[in-house]
Amino acid sequence: MKRSTLCLTVCLAVFAAIHQSNLQAAQPPNRPNNASQARVELDAVTDARALPDGIQIRAGEAQLRITALREDIVRVRVSPNAQLPEDASWAVLPEARTKTVAVQAISDAAAVGFRTPKLDVRVERKPLRLVVRDTAGHVICADALGRPTAFKLGGFTVAKQMPDDEQFYGLGDKTGLFNRRDQAYTLWNTDVGPQEATDPLYKSIPFFLAITHDRSYGLFLDNTWRTWFDFGKTARDAYTFGSEGGPLDYYVIYGPTPKQVVEGYAYLTGKPPLPPMWALGFQQSRYSYSPESQVRDVANRLRADKIPSDVLYLDIDYQYRNRPFTVDPDRFPNFPGLVADLKKQHFHLVTITDLHIAHIANQGYMPYDTGHAGDNFVKNPDGSEFVGVVWPGPAVFPDFTREKTRAWWGGLYKQFAQDGVSGFWNDMNEPSVFDGPGKTMPLDTVHRIEEPGFRTRTATHAEIHNIVGMENERATYDGLLKLRPDERPFVLTRATYAGGQRFGFTWTGDNSSTWNHLRLATQMLLNLGMSGISMVGDDIGGFNGSPQPDLLTKWIEMGAFNPMYRDHSTIGSLPQEVWVHGPQQEAIRRRYIDTRYRLLPYIYTLAEEASRTGLPLVRPLFMEFPGYYDSADSEFLLGRSLLVAPPSLPDMLDDYAVSYPPGPWYDFWTGEKMPAQRTGPNIVQVAETVSQGQSLSQFPEPYTIHPTLETLPVYVRGGSVIPMQPLVQSTDETPNGPLELRVYPGPQCEGSLYLDDGHTFRYKQGEYLRQSFTCRAEAKAVTLAFGAREGSYAPWWKSIEVVVYGWQSEHAEVKLSGSTEALKTTYDAKAHALHVVIPDVAGKQELQVGR
Ligand code: MIG
């Protein structure tokens, strides 16, 4: 009481001062209406009403509405006054927001709330505290005691209790540490120079996973303003989050496994579209290839050196005076000719198209003239167009929160689309403004929300800033769809918000050519993936500076197992293409790029899985092996089956212990079965066993690796069927030879294959090929079972080469079910692998391998 009285006095004084200055500085048009209140705390339930799908609560002035969107997802909306904030969202799909499930009301002396078949949601009456439990009564997520949700000066703070063993992941590609515990972060899209442990960064994904050894949940704060998250940096036993404005509207997504949480989050915010297959090939970029002869040289060299590759980029210097949607006529005199020639060499071209439009009126610069005529630019509080300096000099900025503006922006791609440019790159869309405060627009710059599903109104830059990048990306994606309705768009964005996965790829921005940045890349990509953004990559070799030869080689090795695989570097740095450090380094690099192309059937299948489920391509070990948390944060899985295990410091020369979950595991390169490991799940278990009087020696020694330049340790999970293809030089090329199915016996043995034409939407009409495989291993036999093939897409292969790993001798009897014919095999004694080539198997069928 005392504290709040004090606050009332102090806060009122502060508010009066701020109010005063706001009046002088032209008050932002949509400061939330609760700004007029000094401080509101949710102390006690004063009234409650059960709803069919949740509960509506009053806490004095404040309102709290909790609804069950699914049995395992609850939405919490809170307002400091009688009116809940507008029910609209840039991130959450309308279908997901409007669908709810029926609940069973709870009301007793202590609490009100409801139950779903998976959750027990209670709001304790006094002190008011939201506690979400599973049906067994375990607390999943609970407000921290003594720290009520509070509103102050238009912003709010929420505190949740934080058990000692809770770890945090997500928030997009924040640098620093993999685990977010004990760290604090700000979400405010920012163009930072060379990044280190920099915060904030380019993206704002206010979603995180909280994981304990046997449970996890996700929390998504759907608030576009400047938000912050503090996972125990300031408090020991509570984490807090909040915003300086906008709605308090958050979702609790129950697991219990991390995979379920990520799928639940994808249910809310969407999944990545199926990308064109070429976007998964090797991409070569630089700031900038210019003039045109440089682009041709790079293309020719890639082909001459037999570096498989699919994509070349044009960075800002292809433009006339850095003006978006122009081409410099001197340096690129025949642009459509260049695009066509590259196409003949099987290259797709991606060009940069920044959002800033040069402020040049009536001089024939169509983007400005048409944009101005349609009133498409962001404004100053006085109604004039906001002008800020970026690459073209003074520039204006499309108002992407208007549907009309996005349509106009999309139309700007017409010429490039006609010229045959394959994809587009949206950079600088934090938005970055060289001469603006905080390197962006002033906070009172005026945007307009003219958008289905939203109340039509103006909004300050403080509210819109964090979604500019995503709406820019969306405008590009939708525009391309309209211009080329049967081609899957490829859009690469730097800034984005929660839900940005629906519109394209992203990369981690301006890293540096250092070993530390190679290390950082893994945890950044993993955290992006857990934040719903699957199609991700980092600048291979580092953007700022020039990599040492070994560093570029290692980076190319690692990148082969990342979703997007793009070599990119800044202007003025040394050349960074695959061949620049001589034939020996190039040979190693080529081997990894070759491997990438051999693995495309597996990787493309993962991309299709992501488009259906939202599961990321690169995953931390604990996503596939819940409870397995003590693995090095340098390790990651590509899909469920491939484990990439570099040393925790990538330049370390020392031997190191690789940590892998219960196996068996096989060496991807040699095929050999790995020795048994400590059978986890973790150090805690080991410690417990030891404390129960057993000795540590019962656990096998960890497997030690001697790092070498030419080998990136990659292991295959026993229990996998991995589809691979013969080497091609680009995804345009039809592989020649059998499909390879590598069978690695082990528990829950499975695999699948998805294929289609790689670039159109015909798969939606059934023109795809899907097949799943399982395998069974017995003492002296392995059976590979083919599932029935779905879809009408015709395979490129006529035969299948099945490779059974872990096969101990050359003696084998191999038959297809229903046939007595003994099939011819070959045996690779070094790899312990049995090979057999069979005609294509389209229907249900078993291949029996016996001794
Ligand atoms: O201010 O377009 O992150 O990838 O090469 C630099 C030039 C602008 C930043 C991007 C980088 C790109 C560069 N851009």
XYZ file of N, CA, C and O in Angstrom, residues 27 376 449 476 497:
20
model
N 2.149 15.572 -29.418
C 1.922 14.269 -28.807
C 1.675 13.196 -29.864
O 0.916 13.405 -30.800
N 2.055 6.944 -50.488
C 2.540 5.690 -49.907
C 3.679 5.829 -48.903
O 4.238 4.812 -48.482
N -2.198 2.570 -40.279
C -2.645 1.175 -40.337
C -3.943 1.174 -41.128
O -4.959 1.689 -40.674
N 6.975 -7.772 -50.506
C 7.778 -8.323 -51.598
C 7.255 -9.714 -51.969
O 7.034 -10.016 -53.141
N 9.944 -9.703 -37.700
C 9.224 -9.814 -36.429
C 8.675 -11.240 -36.365
O 8.747 -11.987 -37.342
